[in-house]
PDB file of C-alpha atoms in Angstrom:
ATOM      1  CA  MET A  17      94.119  82.940 122.457  1.00 40.00           C
ATOM      2  CA  THR A  18      91.811  80.579 122.668  1.00 46.00           C
ATOM      3  CA  SER A  19      90.454  79.502 119.443  1.00 49.00           C
ATOM      4  CA  THR A  20      87.608  76.281 118.448  1.00 55.00           C
ATOM      5  CA  ASN A  21      89.380  75.673 115.319  1.00 63.00           C
ATOM      6  CA  SER A  22      92.258  72.986 115.166  1.00 63.00           C
ATOM      7  CA  ALA A  23      93.656  74.345 112.742  1.00 76.00           C
ATOM      8  CA  ALA A  24      95.006  77.939 114.326  1.00 85.00           C
ATOM      9  CA  PRO A  25      98.312  77.945 116.271  1.00 92.00           C
ATOM     10  CA  GLN A  26      97.319  77.842 119.865  1.00 91.00           C
ATOM     11  CA  VAL A  27     101.604  78.819 120.535  1.00 95.00           C
ATOM     12  CA  PHE A  28     103.689  82.082 118.763  1.00 97.00           C
ATOM     13  CA  THR A  29     105.839  80.884 115.696  1.00 97.00           C
ATOM     14  CA  GLN A  30     108.377  82.105 112.469  1.00 98.00           C
ATOM     15  CA  ASP A  31     105.880  80.159 110.212  1.00 96.00           C
ATOM     16  CA  GLN A  32     104.119  81.887 107.919  1.00 95.00           C
ATOM     17  CA  LEU A  33     100.061  81.302 108.356  1.00 96.00           C
ATOM     18  CA  ASP A  34      96.856  82.751 107.078  1.00 94.00           C
ATOM     19  CA  TRP A  35      94.634  84.188 108.258  1.00 95.00           C
ATOM     20  CA  LEU A  36      90.728  84.108 108.434  1.00 95.00           C
ATOM     21  CA  PRO A  37      88.781  86.469 108.904  1.00 96.00           C
ATOM     22  CA  TRP A  38      85.235  86.299 111.003  1.00 96.00           C
ATOM     23  CA  ILE A  39      82.987  88.771 108.890  1.00 95.00           C
ATOM     24  CA  GLU A  40      82.656  87.747 104.534  1.00 97.00           C
ATOM     25  CA  PRO A  41      85.983  90.464 102.501  1.00 97.00           C
ATOM     26  CA  LEU A  42      84.773  92.155  99.980  1.00 97.00           C
ATOM     27  CA  ASP A  43      85.741  89.365  96.557  1.00 97.00           C
ATOM     28  CA  GLU A  44      88.448  89.660  93.914  1.00 96.00           C
ATOM     29  CA  SER A  45      85.505  90.776  91.296  1.00 97.00           C
ATOM     30  CA  GLU A  46      83.927  92.766  93.476  1.00 96.00           C
ATOM     31  CA  LEU A  47      87.172  95.952  94.258  1.00 97.00           C
ATOM     32  CA  THR A  48      86.602  99.274  91.989  1.00 97.00           C
ATOM     33  CA  GLU A  49      89.705 101.428  91.130  1.00 97.00           C
ATOM     34  CA  ARG A  50      87.911 103.540  94.796  1.00 96.00           C
ATOM     35  CA  HIS A  51      89.268 100.009  96.777  1.00 97.00           C
ATOM     36  CA  HIS A  52      92.527  99.674  95.040  1.00 96.00           C
ATOM     37  CA  ALA A  53      93.335 102.608  95.550  1.00 96.00           C
ATOM     38  CA  GLY A  54      93.098 101.791  99.475  1.00 96.00           C
ATOM     39  CA  LEU A  55      94.725  98.504  99.353  1.00 96.00           C
ATOM     40  CA  VAL A  56      97.846 100.304  97.426  1.00 94.00           C
ATOM     41  CA  ASP A  57      99.107  97.758  96.393  1.00 92.00           C
ATOM     42  CA  ALA A  58      97.962  95.085  93.829  1.00 93.00           C
ATOM     43  CA  SER A  59      99.321  92.247  95.502  1.00 94.00           C
ATOM     44  CA  ARG A  60      96.744  92.911  99.087  1.00 95.00           C
ATOM     45  CA  ALA A  61      93.439  91.778  97.084  1.00 96.00           C
ATOM     46  CA  GLN A  62      94.631  88.725  97.844  1.00 95.00           C
ATOM     47  CA  SER A  63      95.425  88.929 101.128  1.00 95.00           C
ATOM     48  CA  PRO A  64      91.997  88.411 102.419  1.00 96.00           C
ATOM     49  CA  TYR A  65      92.771  91.076 105.158  1.00 96.00           C
ATOM     50  CA  PHE A  66      92.991  93.609 102.851  1.00 96.00           C
ATOM     51  CA  ARG A  67      90.084  92.458 101.859  1.00 97.00           C
ATOM     52  CA  LEU A  68      87.746  92.832 104.599  1.00 97.00           C
ATOM     53  CA  LEU A  69      89.734  96.080 105.813  1.00 97.00           C
ATOM     54  CA  ALA A  70      88.640  97.847 101.613  1.00 97.00           C
ATOM     55  CA  ARG A  71      85.442  97.738 102.671  1.00 96.00           C
ATOM     56  CA  ASP A  72      86.957 101.374 103.751  1.00 97.00           C
ATOM     57  CA  PRO A  73      88.911 102.137 101.341  1.00 97.00           C
ATOM     58  CA  ASP A  74      89.268 105.992 102.207  1.00 96.00           C
ATOM     59  CA  THR A  75      91.042 104.965 106.176  1.00 96.00           C
ATOM     60  CA  LEU A  76      92.614 101.846 104.745  1.00 96.00           C
ATOM     61  CA  GLY A  77      94.701 103.755 101.932  1.00 96.00           C
ATOM     62  CA  ALA A  78      95.733 105.820 105.117  1.00 95.00           C
ATOM     63  CA  ARG A  79      96.310 103.072 107.273  1.00 94.00           C
ATOM     64  CA  THR A  80      98.841 100.851 104.610  1.00 93.00           C
ATOM     65  CA  ARG A  81     100.311 104.294 103.614  1.00 94.00           C
ATOM     66  CA  THR A  82     101.236 104.848 107.370  1.00 93.00           C
ATOM     67  CA  ASP A  83     102.671 100.800 107.576  1.00 92.00           C
ATOM     68  CA  LYS A  84     104.401 101.540 104.754  1.00 91.00           C
ATOM     69  CA  ASP A  85     106.288 104.862 105.848  1.00 90.00           C
ATOM     70  CA  ILE A  86     106.797 102.658 109.355  1.00 89.00           C
ATOM     71  CA  PHE A  87     109.024 100.358 107.685  1.00 88.00           C
ATOM     72  CA  TYR A  88     110.166 101.311 104.511  1.00 89.00           C
ATOM     73  CA  ASN A  89     111.622 104.960 105.567  1.00 84.00           C
ATOM     74  CA  PRO A  90     114.937 104.304 105.044  1.00 78.00           C
ATOM     75  CA  ASP A  91     115.939 108.627 105.253  1.00 82.00           C
ATOM     76  CA  ALA A  92     116.375 107.791 109.020  1.00 85.00           C
ATOM     77  CA  GLY A  93     116.197 106.201 112.206  1.00 92.00           C
ATOM     78  CA  LEU A  94     116.301 101.865 112.709  1.00 95.00           C
ATOM     79  CA  PRO A  95     117.066 100.203 111.069  1.00 96.00           C
ATOM     80  CA  ARG A  96     114.274  98.361 108.942  1.00 95.00           C
ATOM     81  CA  ALA A  97     115.206  95.181 111.859  1.00 97.00           C
ATOM     82  CA  GLU A  98     114.476  96.696 115.284  1.00 97.00           C
ATOM     83  CA  ARG A  99     111.623  98.042 113.335  1.00 96.00           C
ATOM     84  CA  GLU A 100     110.003  94.487 112.899  1.00 97.00           C
ATOM     85  CA  LEU A 101     111.344  93.576 116.452  1.00 98.00           C
ATOM     86  CA  ALA A 102     109.256  96.112 117.927  1.00 98.00           C
ATOM     87  CA  ALA A 103     106.847  95.324 115.859  1.00 97.00           C
ATOM     88  CA  ALA A 104     106.856  91.683 116.451  1.00 98.00           C
ATOM     89  CA  ALA A 105     107.883  93.050 120.343  1.00 98.00           C
ATOM     90  CA  THR A 106     103.714  94.833 120.156  1.00 98.00           C
ATOM     91  CA  SER A 107     102.519  91.319 117.967  1.00 98.00           C
ATOM     92  CA  ARG A 108     104.185  89.093 121.863  1.00 98.00           C
ATOM     93  CA  ALA A 109     103.010  90.932 124.110  1.00 97.00           C
ATOM     94  CA  ASN A 110      98.969  91.270 123.014  1.00 97.00           C
ATOM     95  CA  GLY A 111      98.258  88.106 121.987  1.00 97.00           C
ATOM     96  CA  CYS A 112      98.272  88.644 117.984  1.00 97.00           C
ATOM     97  CA  ILE A 113      99.787  84.966 116.422  1.00 97.00           C
ATOM     98  CA  TYR A 114      99.254  86.281 113.856  1.00 97.00           C
ATOM     99  CA  CYS A 115     100.733  89.573 113.219  1.00 97.00           C
ATOM    100  CA  ALA A 116     103.913  88.168 115.625  1.00 98.00           C
ATOM    101  CA  SER A 117     104.571  85.261 113.079  1.00 98.00           C
ATOM    102  CA  VAL A 118     104.489  88.041 110.257  1.00 97.00           C
ATOM    103  CA  HIS A 119     107.981  90.686 111.941  1.00 97.00           C
ATOM    104  CA  ALA A 120     109.206  87.328 113.781  1.00 98.00           C
ATOM    105  CA  ARG A 121     110.133  86.956 110.309  1.00 98.00           C
ATOM    106  CA  PHE A 122     111.368  90.057 108.938  1.00 97.00           C
ATOM    107  CA  ALA A 123     112.593  90.678 112.205  1.00 98.00           C
ATOM    108  CA  THR A 124     114.830  87.426 111.909  1.00 98.00           C
ATOM    109  CA  HIS A 125     115.768  88.244 108.225  1.00 98.00           C
ATOM    110  CA  PHE A 126     117.027  91.744 108.237  1.00 97.00           C
ATOM    111  CA  SER A 127     118.736  91.227 111.346  1.00 98.00           C
ATOM    112  CA  ARG A 128     120.166  87.424 110.677  1.00 98.00           C
ATOM    113  CA  ARG A 129     119.532  86.835 114.922  1.00 98.00           C
ATOM    114  CA  GLY A 130     117.082  84.110 113.931  1.00 98.00           C
ATOM    115  CA  GLY A 131     117.608  81.502 117.973  1.00 98.00           C
ATOM    116  CA  ASP A 132     117.152  85.246 119.574  1.00 98.00           C
ATOM    117  CA  VAL A 133     113.995  86.448 118.219  1.00 98.00           C
ATOM    118  CA  GLN A 134     112.532  82.688 118.580  1.00 98.00           C
ATOM    119  CA  ARG A 135     113.498  83.483 122.052  1.00 98.00           C
ATOM    120  CA  LEU A 136     110.974  86.248 122.293  1.00 98.00           C
ATOM    121  CA  LEU A 137     109.052  84.292 120.869  1.00 98.00           C
ATOM    122  CA  ASP A 138     108.851  81.334 122.979  1.00 98.00           C
ATOM    123  CA  GLU A 139     109.929  83.533 126.580  1.00 98.00           C
ATOM    124  CA  GLY A 140     108.567  86.200 126.599  1.00 97.00           C
ATOM    125  CA  PRO A 141     109.532  89.889 126.253  1.00 95.00           C
ATOM    126  CA  GLY A 142     111.211  89.420 130.013  1.00 95.00           C
ATOM    127  CA  THR A 143     113.928  87.222 127.711  1.00 97.00           C
ATOM    128  CA  ASP A 144     117.073  88.520 127.593  1.00 98.00           C
ATOM    129  CA  LEU A 145     118.395  89.409 123.797  1.00 98.00           C
ATOM    130  CA  GLY A 146     121.755  91.907 125.122  1.00 98.00           C
ATOM    131  CA  PRO A 147     121.591  95.828 126.079  1.00 98.00           C
ATOM    132  CA  ARG A 148     120.050  97.553 122.587  1.00 98.00           C
ATOM    133  CA  TRP A 149     116.964  95.218 121.840  1.00 98.00           C
ATOM    134  CA  ASN A 150     116.642  94.817 125.661  1.00 98.00           C
ATOM    135  CA  ALA A 151     115.848  98.436 125.578  1.00 98.00           C
ATOM    136  CA  ILE A 152     113.343  98.634 122.284  1.00 98.00           C
ATOM    137  CA  VAL A 153     111.176  95.831 123.586  1.00 98.00           C
ATOM    138  CA  THR A 154     111.003  96.445 127.039  1.00 98.00           C
ATOM    139  CA  ALA A 155     109.577 100.679 125.657  1.00 98.00           C
ATOM    140  CA  ALA A 156     107.480  98.639 122.961  1.00 98.00           C
ATOM    141  CA  VAL A 157     105.907  96.272 125.797  1.00 98.00           C
ATOM    142  CA  ALA A 158     105.634  99.565 128.310  1.00 98.00           C
ATOM    143  CA  LEU A 159     104.171 100.700 125.352  1.00 97.00           C
ATOM    144  CA  THR A 160     102.003  98.331 124.271  1.00 97.00           C
ATOM    145  CA  GLN A 161     100.040  98.139 128.131  1.00 95.00           C
ATOM    146  CA  THR A 162      98.404 101.273 128.098  1.00 93.00           C
ATOM    147  CA  PRO A 163     100.038 104.923 126.830  1.00 93.00           C
ATOM    148  CA  PRO A 164     100.822 105.761 130.926  1.00 94.00           C
ATOM    149  CA  ALA A 165     102.808 102.734 131.320  1.00 97.00           C
ATOM    150  CA  LEU A 166     106.337 104.670 128.721  1.00 98.00           C
ATOM    151  CA  GLU A 167     107.641 106.306 131.755  1.00 97.00           C
ATOM    152  CA  PRO A 168     111.501 108.658 131.270  1.00 98.00           C
ATOM    153  CA  ALA A 169     114.023 105.723 132.086  1.00 98.00           C
ATOM    154  CA  HIS A 170     112.459 103.940 129.137  1.00 98.00           C
ATOM    155  CA  ILE A 171     113.549 106.703 126.797  1.00 98.00           C
ATOM    156  CA  ASP A 172     116.602 107.329 128.775  1.00 98.00           C
ATOM    157  CA  ALA A 173     117.423 103.956 128.109  1.00 98.00           C
ATOM    158  CA  LEU A 174     117.042 103.514 124.637  1.00 98.00           C
ATOM    159  CA  ARG A 175     119.385 107.310 124.158  1.00 98.00           C
ATOM    160  CA  THR A 176     121.836 104.615 126.314  1.00 98.00           C
ATOM    161  CA  ALA A 177     121.507 101.712 124.342  1.00 98.00           C
ATOM    162  CA  GLY A 178     122.327 104.498 121.733  1.00 98.00           C
ATOM    163  CA  LEU A 179     118.985 105.643 120.131  1.00 98.00           C
ATOM    164  CA  ASP A 180     118.909 108.937 118.660  1.00 97.00           C
ATOM    165  CA  ASP A 181     115.647 111.048 117.964  1.00 96.00           C
ATOM    166  CA  ALA A 182     114.859 109.607 114.645  1.00 95.00           C
ATOM    167  CA  ALA A 183     115.385 105.521 116.137  1.00 96.00           C
ATOM    168  CA  ILE A 184     113.064 106.496 119.372  1.00 97.00           C
ATOM    169  CA  SER A 185     109.910 108.244 117.126  1.00 95.00           C
ATOM    170  CA  ASP A 186     110.272 104.645 115.672  1.00 95.00           C
ATOM    171  CA  VAL A 187     110.071 102.754 119.101  1.00 97.00           C
ATOM    172  CA  LEU A 188     107.046 104.766 119.786  1.00 96.00           C
ATOM    173  CA  HIS A 189     104.815 105.296 116.656  1.00 93.00           C
ATOM    174  CA  GLY A 190     105.777 101.757 115.129  1.00 94.00           C
ATOM    175  CA  THR A 191     104.487 100.300 118.871  1.00 97.00           C
ATOM    176  CA  ALA A 192     102.133 101.909 118.503  1.00 95.00           C
ATOM    177  CA  PHE A 193     100.267 101.491 115.015  1.00 95.00           C
ATOM    178  CA  PHE A 194     101.131  97.919 116.058  1.00 93.00           C
ATOM    179  CA  ASN A 195      98.309  98.193 119.114  1.00 95.00           C
ATOM    180  CA  TRP A 196      95.580  98.977 117.526  1.00 94.00           C
ATOM    181  CA  ALA A 197      95.807  96.834 114.310  1.00 95.00           C
ATOM    182  CA  ASN A 198      96.821  93.660 117.161  1.00 97.00           C
ATOM    183  CA  ARG A 199      93.636  94.674 117.719  1.00 95.00           C
ATOM    184  CA  LEU A 200      91.999  95.260 115.194  1.00 94.00           C
ATOM    185  CA  MET A 201      93.389  91.103 113.094  1.00 95.00           C
ATOM    186  CA  LEU A 202      92.299  90.623 116.757  1.00 96.00           C
ATOM    187  CA  SER A 203      88.839  91.618 116.457  1.00 96.00           C
ATOM    188  CA  LEU A 204      87.458  90.378 112.965  1.00 97.00           C
ATOM    189  CA  GLY A 205      89.632  86.874 113.029  1.00 97.00           C
ATOM    190  CA  GLU A 206      92.308  84.203 113.750  1.00 96.00           C
ATOM    191  CA  PRO A 207      95.394  82.960 112.218  1.00 96.00           C
ATOM    192  CA  LEU A 208      95.020  79.493 110.704  1.00 94.00           C
ATOM    193  CA  ARG A 209      98.021  77.394 109.821  1.00 90.00           C
ATOM    194  CA  THR A 210      99.239  78.197 106.344  1.00 82.00           C
ATOM    195  CA  SER A 211      97.463  75.357 103.600  1.00 69.00           C
ATOM    196  CA  HIS A 212      99.655  75.545 100.842  1.00 56.00           C
TER     197      HIS A 212
END
């Protein structure tokens, strides 16, 4: 990632970052009831990214509910740490420093494997994180490169690592969602080192 902004981070990090939109987001004072419905959570009104996406509140609402289901649905599937790992690996492969920082922090928090998460950020998706995490990262990166790159061998590796159908679904759906989310974020602005 190349930026003319001296405050833009140039390496992947678990630090908390800000985000600078290239298109003017709505001001909090402009948000209507319909915008707030799209935001789903009132706290998201403080984010310039979500206020920018609120220009299309119906799409934002669908996006937010999908995001929440991927990460917060406890019914079955992957543990939260590994959902975050798949998102961090996807973001690392796509070059989205901002998203990688968010999901790497969550992966560290929920897994207590901060050193391994940092190695993923520093060394890239090819680093050895152990069989289960390697299978998740490898499948996520294959799907990130192009959907046809995800092959039956990736699914077999996930099964061998102990993932059932619901967990495999979480890897694939979370990765697909973050491929879209990364590209959206990368096309609308850039990360900044936090000012607070």
